[in-house]
Coordinates of C-alpha atoms and ligand atoms in Angstrom, one line a residue:
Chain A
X1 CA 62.9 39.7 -37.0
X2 CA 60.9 42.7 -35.3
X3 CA 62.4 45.4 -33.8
X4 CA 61.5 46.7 -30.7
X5 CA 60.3 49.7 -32.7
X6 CA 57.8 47.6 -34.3
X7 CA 56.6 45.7 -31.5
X8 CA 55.5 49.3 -29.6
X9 CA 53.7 49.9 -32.6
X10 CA 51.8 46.9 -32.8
X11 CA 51.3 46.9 -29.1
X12 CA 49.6 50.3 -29.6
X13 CA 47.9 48.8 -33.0
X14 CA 46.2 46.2 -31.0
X15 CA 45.2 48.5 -27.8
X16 CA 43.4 50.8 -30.3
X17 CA 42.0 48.3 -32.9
X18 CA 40.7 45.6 -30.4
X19 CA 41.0 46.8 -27.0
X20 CA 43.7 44.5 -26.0
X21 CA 46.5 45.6 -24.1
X22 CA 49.5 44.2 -24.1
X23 CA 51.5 47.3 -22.8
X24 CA 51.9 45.0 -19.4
X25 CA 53.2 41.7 -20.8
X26 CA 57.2 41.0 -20.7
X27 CA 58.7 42.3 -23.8
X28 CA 61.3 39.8 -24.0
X29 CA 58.7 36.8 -24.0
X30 CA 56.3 38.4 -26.2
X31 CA 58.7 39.5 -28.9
X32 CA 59.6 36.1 -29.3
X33 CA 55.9 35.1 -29.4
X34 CA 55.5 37.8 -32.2
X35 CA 57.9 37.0 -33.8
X36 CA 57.2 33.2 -34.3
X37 CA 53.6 34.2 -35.6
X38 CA 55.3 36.6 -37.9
X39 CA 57.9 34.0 -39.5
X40 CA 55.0 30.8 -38.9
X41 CA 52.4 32.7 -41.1
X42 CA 55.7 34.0 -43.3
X43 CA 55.6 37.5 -43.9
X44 CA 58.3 39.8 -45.1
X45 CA 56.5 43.0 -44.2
X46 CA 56.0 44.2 -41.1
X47 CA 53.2 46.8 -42.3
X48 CA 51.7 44.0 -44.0
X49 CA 51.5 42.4 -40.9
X50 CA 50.2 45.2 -39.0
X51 CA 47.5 45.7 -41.7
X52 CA 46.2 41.9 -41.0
X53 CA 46.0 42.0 -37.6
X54 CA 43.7 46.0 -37.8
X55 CA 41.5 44.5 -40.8
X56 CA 41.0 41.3 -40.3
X57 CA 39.2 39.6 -37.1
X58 CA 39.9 36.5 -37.7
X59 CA 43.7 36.7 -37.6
X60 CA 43.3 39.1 -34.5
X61 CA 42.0 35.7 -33.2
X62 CA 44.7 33.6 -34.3
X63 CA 47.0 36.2 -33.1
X64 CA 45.7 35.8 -29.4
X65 CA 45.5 31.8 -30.3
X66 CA 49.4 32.0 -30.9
X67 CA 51.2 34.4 -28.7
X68 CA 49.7 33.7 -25.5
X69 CA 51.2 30.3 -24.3
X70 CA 49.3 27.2 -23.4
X71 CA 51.5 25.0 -22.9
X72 CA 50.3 22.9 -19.6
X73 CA 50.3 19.8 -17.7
X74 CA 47.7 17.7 -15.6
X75 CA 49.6 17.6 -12.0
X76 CA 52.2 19.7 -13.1
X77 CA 54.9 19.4 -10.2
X78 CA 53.4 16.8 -8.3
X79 CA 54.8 18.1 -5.5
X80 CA 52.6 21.1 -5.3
X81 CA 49.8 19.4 -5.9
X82 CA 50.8 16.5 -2.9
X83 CA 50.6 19.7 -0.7
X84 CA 47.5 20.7 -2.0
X85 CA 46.2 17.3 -1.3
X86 CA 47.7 16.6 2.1
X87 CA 47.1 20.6 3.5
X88 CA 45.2 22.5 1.8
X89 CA 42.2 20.6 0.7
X90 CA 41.2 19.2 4.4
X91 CA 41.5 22.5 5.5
X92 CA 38.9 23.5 2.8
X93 CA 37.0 20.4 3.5
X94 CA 35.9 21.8 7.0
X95 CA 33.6 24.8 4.8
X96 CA 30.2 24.2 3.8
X97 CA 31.2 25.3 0.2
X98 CA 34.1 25.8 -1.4
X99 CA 34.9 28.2 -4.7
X100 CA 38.1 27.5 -6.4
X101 CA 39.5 30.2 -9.3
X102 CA 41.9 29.0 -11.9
X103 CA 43.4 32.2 -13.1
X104 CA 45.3 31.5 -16.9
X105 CA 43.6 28.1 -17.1
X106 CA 44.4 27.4 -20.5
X107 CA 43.4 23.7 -22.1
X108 CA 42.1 22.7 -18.2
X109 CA 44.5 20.3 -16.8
X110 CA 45.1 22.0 -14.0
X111 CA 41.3 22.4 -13.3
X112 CA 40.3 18.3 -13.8
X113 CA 43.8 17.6 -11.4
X114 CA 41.8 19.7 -8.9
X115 CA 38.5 18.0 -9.7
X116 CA 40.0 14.5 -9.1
X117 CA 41.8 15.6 -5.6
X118 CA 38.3 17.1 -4.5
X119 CA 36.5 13.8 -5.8
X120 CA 39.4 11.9 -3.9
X121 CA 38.4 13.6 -0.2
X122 CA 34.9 13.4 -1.1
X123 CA 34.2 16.8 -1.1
X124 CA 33.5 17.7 -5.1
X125 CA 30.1 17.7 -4.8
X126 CA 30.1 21.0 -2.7
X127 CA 32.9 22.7 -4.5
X128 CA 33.0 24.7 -7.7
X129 CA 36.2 25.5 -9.9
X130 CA 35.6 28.7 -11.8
X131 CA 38.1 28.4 -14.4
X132 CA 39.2 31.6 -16.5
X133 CA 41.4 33.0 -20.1
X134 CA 42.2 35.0 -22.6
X135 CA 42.1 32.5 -25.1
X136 CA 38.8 31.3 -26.0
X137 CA 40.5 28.6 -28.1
X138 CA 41.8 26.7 -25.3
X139 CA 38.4 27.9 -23.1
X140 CA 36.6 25.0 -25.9
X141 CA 39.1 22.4 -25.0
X142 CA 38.9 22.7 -21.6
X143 CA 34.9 22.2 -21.8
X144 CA 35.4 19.2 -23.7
X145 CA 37.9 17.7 -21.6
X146 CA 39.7 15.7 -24.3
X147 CA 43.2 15.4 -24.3
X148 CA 46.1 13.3 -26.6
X149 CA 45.7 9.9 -25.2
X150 CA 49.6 10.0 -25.5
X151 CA 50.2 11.7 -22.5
X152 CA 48.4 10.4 -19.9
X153 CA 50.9 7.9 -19.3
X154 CA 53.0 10.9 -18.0
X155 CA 49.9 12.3 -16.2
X156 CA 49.4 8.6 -14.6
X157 CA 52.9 9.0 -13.2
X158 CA 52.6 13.2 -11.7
X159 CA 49.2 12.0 -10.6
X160 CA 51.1 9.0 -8.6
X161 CA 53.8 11.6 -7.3
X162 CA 51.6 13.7 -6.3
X163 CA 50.1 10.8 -3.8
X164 CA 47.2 9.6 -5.7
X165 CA 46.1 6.3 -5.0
X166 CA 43.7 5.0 -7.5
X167 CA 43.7 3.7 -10.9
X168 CA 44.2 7.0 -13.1
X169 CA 43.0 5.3 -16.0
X170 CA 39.6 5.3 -14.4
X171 CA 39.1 9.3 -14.8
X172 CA 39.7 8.7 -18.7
X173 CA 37.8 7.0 -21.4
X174 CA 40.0 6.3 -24.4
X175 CA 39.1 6.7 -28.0
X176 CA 40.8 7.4 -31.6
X177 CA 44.2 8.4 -29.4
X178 CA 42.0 10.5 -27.3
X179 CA 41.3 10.4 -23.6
X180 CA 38.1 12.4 -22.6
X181 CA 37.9 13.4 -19.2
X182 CA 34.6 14.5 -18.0
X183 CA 31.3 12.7 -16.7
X184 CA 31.1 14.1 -12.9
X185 CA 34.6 15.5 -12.5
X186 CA 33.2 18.4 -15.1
X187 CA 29.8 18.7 -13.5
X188 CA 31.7 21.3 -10.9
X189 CA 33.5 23.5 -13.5
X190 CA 32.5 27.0 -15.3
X191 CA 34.6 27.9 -17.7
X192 CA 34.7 32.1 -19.2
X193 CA 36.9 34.6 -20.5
X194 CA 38.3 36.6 -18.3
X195 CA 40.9 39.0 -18.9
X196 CA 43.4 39.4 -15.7
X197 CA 44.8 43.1 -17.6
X198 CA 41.2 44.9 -17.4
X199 CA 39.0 42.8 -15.9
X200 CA 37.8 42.3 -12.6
X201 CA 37.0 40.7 -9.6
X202 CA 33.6 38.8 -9.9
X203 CA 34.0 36.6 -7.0
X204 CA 35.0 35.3 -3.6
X205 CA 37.4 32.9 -3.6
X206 CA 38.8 30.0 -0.4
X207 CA 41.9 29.1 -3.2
X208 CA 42.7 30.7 -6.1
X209 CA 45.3 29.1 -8.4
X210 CA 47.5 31.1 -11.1
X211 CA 50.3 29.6 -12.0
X212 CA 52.7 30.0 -14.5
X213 CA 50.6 32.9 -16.3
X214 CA 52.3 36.4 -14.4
X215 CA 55.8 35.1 -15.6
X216 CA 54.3 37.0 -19.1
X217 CA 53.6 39.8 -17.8
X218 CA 56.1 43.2 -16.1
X219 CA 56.3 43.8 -12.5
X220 CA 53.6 46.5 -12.8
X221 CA 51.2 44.0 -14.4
X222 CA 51.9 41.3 -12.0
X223 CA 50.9 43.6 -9.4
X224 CA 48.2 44.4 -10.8
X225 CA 47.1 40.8 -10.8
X226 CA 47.9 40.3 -7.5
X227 CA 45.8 43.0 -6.3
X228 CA 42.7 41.7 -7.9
X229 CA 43.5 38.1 -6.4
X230 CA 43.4 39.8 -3.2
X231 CA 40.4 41.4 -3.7
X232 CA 38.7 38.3 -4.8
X233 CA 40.4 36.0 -1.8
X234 CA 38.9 35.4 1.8
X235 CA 40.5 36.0 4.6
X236 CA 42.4 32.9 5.3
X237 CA 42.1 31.9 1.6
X238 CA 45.0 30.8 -0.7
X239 CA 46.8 32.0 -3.1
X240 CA 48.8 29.3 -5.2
X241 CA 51.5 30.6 -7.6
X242 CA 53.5 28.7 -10.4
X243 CA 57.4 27.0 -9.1
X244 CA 59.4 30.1 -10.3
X245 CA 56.4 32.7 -9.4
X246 CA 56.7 34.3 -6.1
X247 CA 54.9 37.5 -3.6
X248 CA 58.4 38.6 -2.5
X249 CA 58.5 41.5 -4.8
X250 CA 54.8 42.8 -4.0
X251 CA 53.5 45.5 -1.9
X252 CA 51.1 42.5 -0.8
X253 CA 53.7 40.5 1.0
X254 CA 53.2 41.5 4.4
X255 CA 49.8 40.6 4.3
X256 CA 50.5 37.1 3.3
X257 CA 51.9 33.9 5.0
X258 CA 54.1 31.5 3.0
X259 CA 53.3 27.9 3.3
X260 CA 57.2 26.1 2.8
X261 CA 58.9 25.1 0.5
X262 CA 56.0 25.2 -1.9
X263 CA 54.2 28.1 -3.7
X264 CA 51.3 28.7 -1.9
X265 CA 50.2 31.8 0.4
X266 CA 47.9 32.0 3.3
X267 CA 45.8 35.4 3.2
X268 CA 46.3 36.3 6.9
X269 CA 44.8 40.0 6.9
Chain B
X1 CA 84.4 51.4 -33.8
X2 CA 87.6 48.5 -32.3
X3 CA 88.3 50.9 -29.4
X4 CA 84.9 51.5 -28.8
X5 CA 84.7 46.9 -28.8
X6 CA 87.4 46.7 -26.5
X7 CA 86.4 49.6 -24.2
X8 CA 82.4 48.5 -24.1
X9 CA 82.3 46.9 -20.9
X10 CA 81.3 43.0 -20.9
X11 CA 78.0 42.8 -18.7
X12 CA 77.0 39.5 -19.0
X13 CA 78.9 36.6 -19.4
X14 CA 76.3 33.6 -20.6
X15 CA 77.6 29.7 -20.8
X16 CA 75.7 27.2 -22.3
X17 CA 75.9 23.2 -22.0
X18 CA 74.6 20.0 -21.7
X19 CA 76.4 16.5 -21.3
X20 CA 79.8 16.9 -19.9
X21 CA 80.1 20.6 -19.2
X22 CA 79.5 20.5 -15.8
X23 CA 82.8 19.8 -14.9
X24 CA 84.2 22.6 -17.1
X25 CA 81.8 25.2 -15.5
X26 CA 83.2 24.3 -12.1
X27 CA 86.5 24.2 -13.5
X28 CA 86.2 27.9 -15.0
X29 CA 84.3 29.0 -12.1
X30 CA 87.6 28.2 -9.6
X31 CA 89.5 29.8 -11.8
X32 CA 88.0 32.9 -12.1
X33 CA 88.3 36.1 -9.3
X34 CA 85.7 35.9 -6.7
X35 CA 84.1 39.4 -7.7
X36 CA 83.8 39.6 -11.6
X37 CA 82.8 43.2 -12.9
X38 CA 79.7 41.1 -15.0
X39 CA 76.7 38.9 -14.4
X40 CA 77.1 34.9 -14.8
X41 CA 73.9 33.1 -16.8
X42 CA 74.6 29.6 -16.9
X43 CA 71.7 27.4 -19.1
X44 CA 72.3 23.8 -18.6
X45 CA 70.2 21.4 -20.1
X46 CA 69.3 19.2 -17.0
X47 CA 66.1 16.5 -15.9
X48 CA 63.3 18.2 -14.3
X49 CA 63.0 19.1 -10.7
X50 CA 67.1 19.4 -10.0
X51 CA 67.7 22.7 -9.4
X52 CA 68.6 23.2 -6.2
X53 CA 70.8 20.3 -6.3
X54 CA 72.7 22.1 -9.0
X55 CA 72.7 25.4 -7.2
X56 CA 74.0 23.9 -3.9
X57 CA 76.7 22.1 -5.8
X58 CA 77.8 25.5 -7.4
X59 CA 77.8 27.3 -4.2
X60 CA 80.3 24.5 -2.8
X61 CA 82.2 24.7 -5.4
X62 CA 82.8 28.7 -5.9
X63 CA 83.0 31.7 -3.8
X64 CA 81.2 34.1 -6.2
X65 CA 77.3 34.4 -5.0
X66 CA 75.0 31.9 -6.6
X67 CA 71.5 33.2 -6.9
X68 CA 68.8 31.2 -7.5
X69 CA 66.5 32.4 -10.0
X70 CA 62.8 33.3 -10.1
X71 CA 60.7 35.0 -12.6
X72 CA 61.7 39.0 -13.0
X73 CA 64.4 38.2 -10.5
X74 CA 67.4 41.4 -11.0
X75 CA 70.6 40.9 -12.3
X76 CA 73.7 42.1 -10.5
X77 CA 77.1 42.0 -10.9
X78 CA 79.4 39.4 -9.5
X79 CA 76.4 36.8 -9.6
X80 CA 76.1 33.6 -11.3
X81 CA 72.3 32.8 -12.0
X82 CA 71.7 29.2 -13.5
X83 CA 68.7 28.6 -15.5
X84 CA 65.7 26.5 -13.5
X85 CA 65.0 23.5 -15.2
X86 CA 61.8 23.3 -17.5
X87 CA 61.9 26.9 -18.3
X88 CA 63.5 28.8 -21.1
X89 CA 65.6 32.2 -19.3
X90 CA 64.8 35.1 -21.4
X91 CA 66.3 38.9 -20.5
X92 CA 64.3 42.0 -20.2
X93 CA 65.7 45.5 -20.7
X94 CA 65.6 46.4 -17.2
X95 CA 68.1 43.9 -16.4
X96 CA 65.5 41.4 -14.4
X97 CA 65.4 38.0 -15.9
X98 CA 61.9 36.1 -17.3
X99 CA 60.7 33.0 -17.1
X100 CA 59.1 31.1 -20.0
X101 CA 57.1 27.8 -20.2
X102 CA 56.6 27.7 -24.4
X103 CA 57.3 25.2 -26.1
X104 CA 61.0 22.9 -25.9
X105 CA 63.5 23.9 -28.7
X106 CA 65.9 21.7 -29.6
X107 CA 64.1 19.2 -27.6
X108 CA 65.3 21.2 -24.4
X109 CA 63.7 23.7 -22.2
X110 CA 65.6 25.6 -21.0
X111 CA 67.0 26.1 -24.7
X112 CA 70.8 27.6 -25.1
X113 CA 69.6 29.0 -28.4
X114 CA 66.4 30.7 -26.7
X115 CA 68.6 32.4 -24.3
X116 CA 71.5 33.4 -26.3
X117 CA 69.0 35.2 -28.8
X118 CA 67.3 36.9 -26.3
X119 CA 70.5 38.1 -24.4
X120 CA 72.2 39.1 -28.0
X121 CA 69.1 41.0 -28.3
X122 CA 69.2 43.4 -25.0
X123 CA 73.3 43.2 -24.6
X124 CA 74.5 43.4 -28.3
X125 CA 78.2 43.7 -27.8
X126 CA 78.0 44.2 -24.1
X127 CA 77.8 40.1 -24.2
X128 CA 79.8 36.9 -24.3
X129 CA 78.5 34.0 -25.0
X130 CA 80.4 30.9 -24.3
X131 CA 79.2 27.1 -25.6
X132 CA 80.1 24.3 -24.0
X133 CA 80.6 20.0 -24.2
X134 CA 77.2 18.8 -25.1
X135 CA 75.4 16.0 -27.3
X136 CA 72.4 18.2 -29.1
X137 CA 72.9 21.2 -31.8
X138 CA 71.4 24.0 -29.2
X139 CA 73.1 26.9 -28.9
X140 CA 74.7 27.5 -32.6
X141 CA 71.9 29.6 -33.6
X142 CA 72.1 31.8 -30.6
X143 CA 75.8 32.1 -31.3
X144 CA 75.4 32.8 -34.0
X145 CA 72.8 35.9 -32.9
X146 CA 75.5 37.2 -30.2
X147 CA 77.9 37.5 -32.9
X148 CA 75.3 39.1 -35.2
X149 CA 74.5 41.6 -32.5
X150 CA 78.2 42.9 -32.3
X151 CA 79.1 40.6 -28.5
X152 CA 81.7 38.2 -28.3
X153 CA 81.5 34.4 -29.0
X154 CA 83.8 31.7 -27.2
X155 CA 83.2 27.6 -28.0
X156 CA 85.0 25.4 -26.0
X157 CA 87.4 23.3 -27.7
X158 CA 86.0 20.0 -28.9
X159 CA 89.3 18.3 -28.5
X160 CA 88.6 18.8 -24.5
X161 CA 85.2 18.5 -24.8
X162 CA 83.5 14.9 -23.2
X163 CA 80.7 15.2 -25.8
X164 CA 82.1 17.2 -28.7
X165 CA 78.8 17.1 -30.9
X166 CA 77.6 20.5 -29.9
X167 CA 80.8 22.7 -30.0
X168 CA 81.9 20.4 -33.0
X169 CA 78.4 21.3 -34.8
X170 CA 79.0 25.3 -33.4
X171 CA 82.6 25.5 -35.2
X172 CA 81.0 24.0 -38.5
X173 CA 78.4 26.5 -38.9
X174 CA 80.0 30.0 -37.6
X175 CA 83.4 31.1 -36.8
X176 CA 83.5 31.9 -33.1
X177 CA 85.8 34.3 -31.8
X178 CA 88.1 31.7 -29.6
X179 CA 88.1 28.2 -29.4
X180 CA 89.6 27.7 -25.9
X181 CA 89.9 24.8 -22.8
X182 CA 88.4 25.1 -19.4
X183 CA 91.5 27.2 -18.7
X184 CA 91.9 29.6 -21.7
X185 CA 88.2 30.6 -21.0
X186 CA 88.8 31.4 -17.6
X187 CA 91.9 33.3 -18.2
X188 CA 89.3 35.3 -20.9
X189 CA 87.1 35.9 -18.5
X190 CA 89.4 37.1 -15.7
X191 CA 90.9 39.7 -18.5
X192 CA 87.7 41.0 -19.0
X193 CA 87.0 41.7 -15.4
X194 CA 90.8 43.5 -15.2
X195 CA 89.7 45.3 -18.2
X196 CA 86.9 46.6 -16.9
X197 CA 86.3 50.2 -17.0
X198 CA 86.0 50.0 -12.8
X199 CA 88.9 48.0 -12.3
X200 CA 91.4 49.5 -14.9
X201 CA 91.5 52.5 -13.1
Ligands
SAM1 C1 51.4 28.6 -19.6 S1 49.6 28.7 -19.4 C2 49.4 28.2 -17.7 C3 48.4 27.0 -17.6 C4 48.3 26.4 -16.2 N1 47.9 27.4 -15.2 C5 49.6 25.7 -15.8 O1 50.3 26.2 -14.9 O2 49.9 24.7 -16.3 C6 49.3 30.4 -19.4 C7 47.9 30.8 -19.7 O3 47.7 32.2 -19.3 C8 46.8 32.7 -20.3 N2 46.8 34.2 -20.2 C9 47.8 35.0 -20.7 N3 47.5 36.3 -20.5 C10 46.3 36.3 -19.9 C11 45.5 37.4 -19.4 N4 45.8 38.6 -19.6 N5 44.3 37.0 -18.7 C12 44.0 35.7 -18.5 N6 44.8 34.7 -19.0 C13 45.9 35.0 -19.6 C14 47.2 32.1 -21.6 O4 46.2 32.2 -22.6 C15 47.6 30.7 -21.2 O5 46.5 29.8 -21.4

């Protein structure tokens, strides 16, 4: 196991050798991420370790592959996206265009849920979903759009929850246990890196989405976050956060409106 | 180095359980003081999407504050914080609480044994962890860390467990420091909090 000794070091390691900084992410989830990586790829030495990660770019890139975490879900918590469906996107509906940012995007489920509620109110054709990571792993799999075929039975039944009314099989084509998703529903998406610790706003968003991607980082981070979100939101744009991710801790609160019970905020100055 | 065990002041109290501990938890938790000198982490293993149901149950059935938790949410004395479902509960330094969506261990999320290794981690001896009925192996291994890391390690006693497969598969693989009922552990608990360095006095 690494100590906490260790993990400063390698934080610093990183910072220096690839301009990566971690300094802001919560130690207590990344020390276990670490330390996975370390006992997955078996070492015993921690300098040995280090050495790998200075020297050689490939690991650096399975490093990032393997301690961020991308674990995700097409209409994950149906009732967010029911709320989406039923308030937010008619409100968007009334604009002449409409620019969606999926902050933390990972493999892209969360981007094609959005691209089949827009198809759904007939109003994907003037939208685009700029869709952004730290991971260019999960970046290629999100262009792709394929997905285990094996879980779209669960996605059938969040899509259904979330008040869908169509067939879901009929956004998929099925092949060798894999579902590709795509055709028109991808047409609206660009997908880049982005970094939310140094990079910054390149945009003007009417709903940005970033959910379940803060929860890795310190309060001083998340803030950080938060503040380019604002700068990159309209005024009366949203702000959608992950269940257990909430504003009530930021300077920006004030300057936000909560829309109950669910985790979305109304930019209101 | 003993005095120094029994002085240290028990922070956090963590229970973890799955089938049939409910009804300990809200057995202990009646039979505890309202204002205990530490922290309360329960991790249940639950379906998605029941938290509040859980929360409001808890808050029925005991007078100490139930908080419901968020990511980086603080930790306070005197509060019992249950795990959100879907999750894993980790603990930061700075006493605030983290959310994490990796991957299930043990087939669960959150995972006993995620959360028992992280809190051994920032509480060393500072901790006790307490394992509870249960039908899965979760939780021996972070046990097993809370005892490494110097805190103090209670499994309830399979005997008066509903499901004794997970503090049956605990006493097999480490040698906790009590095996009690729903009513020795509380009677622990409320000795800690008399213990404590604020109430002693
Ligand atoms: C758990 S996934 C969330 C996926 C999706 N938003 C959801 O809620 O299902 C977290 C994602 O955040 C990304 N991430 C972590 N740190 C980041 C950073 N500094 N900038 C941008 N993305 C980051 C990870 O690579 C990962 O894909």
């Amino acid at each position: 196991m690494i100590d906490d000794r260790e993990l400063e070091i390698l934080i610093n390691e990183i910072f220096e050798y690839h301009g990566f900084d971690f300094g802001g992410y919560s130690r207590a989830s990344l020390k276990r991420r670490v330390d996975r990586l370390y006992n997955l790829d078996r070492f015993t030495n921690f300098s040995q370790f280090l050495m790998k990660i200075r020297e050689q770019p490939d690991y650096f890139k399975r490093m990032i592959e393997e301690i961020t975490v991308n674990v995700t879900e097409m209409f994950r918590d149906p009732q967010f996206y029911k709320v989406l469906r039923t308030e937010i996107i008619p409100v968007l509906a009334t604009k002449p265009f409409i620019r969606i940012w999926h902050a933390g995007c990972s493999t892209g489920e969360e981007v094609y849920s959005m691209a089949i509620m827009l198809k759904e109110a007939n109003v994907l054709h003037k939208s685009l979903l700029y869709a952004t990571d730290i991971n260019p792993l999960v970046l290629d799999t999100a262009k792709e759009g394929v997905f285990p075929l094996r879980m779209m039975q669960q996605y059938s039944e969040n899509y259904i929850a979330s008040g869908g009314k169509e067939d879901f099989s009929k956004y998929y084509t099925a092949n060798y246990g894999l579902a590709k998703l795509g055709g028109e529903l991808s047409e609206k998406m660009v997908y880049s890196l982005h970094n939310l610790v140094s990079d910054g706003s390149f945009n003007e968003f009417d709903l940005i989405l970033c959910r379940n991607v803060m929860i890795y980082f310190d309060k001083d981070l998340q803030e950080r976050a938060l503040n380019l979100f604002d700068d990159s939101l309209a005024k009366l744009g949203y702000l959608a956060l992950g269940t257990k991710e909430t504003l009530k801790f930021s300077q920006l609160k004030s300057r936000y409106q909560q829309i109950n019970p669910n985790k979305l905020w109304k930019k209101i100055k | 180095m003993e005095e120094d065990k029994v002085t240290n002041p028990v922070k956090l109290v963590i229970i973890g359980g799955s089938a049939g501990s409910l009804e300990v938890v809200l057995k202990v938790l009646a039979l505890i003081t309202d204002k205990p000198s530490f922290a309360l982490v329960i991790v249940m293993h639950r379906k998605s999407g029941e938290d509040s149901l859980l929360e409001e149950l808890l808050a029925i059935k005991t007078k100490i504050k139930v908080q419901a938790v968020e990511d980086k949410t603080e930790m306070k004395p005197a509060t019992i914080y249950i795990a959100p479902s879907d999750y894993h509960l980790l603990f930061e330094k700075n006493s605030t609480l983290s959310l994490d969506t990796s991957e299930k261990v043990n087939y669960s999320r959150p995972s006993i044994d995620v959360s028992f290794e992280s809190a051994a981690d920032v509480y060393g001896s500072d901790l006790v962890g307490i394992l509870l009925s249960g039908a899965n192996s979760d939780g021996t291994e972070g046990l097993a860390a809370i005892k490494a890391a110097g805190g103090t390690t209670i499994v309830q006693d399979p005997e008066t467990a509903e499901t004794p497969y997970m503090p049956k598969y605990a006493i097999q693989h480490l040698q906790p420091d009590y095996i009690l009922d729903a009513k020795g552990i509380a009677a622990f608990l409320n000795l800690i909090d008399k213990n404590s360095p604020d109430k002693a006095a």
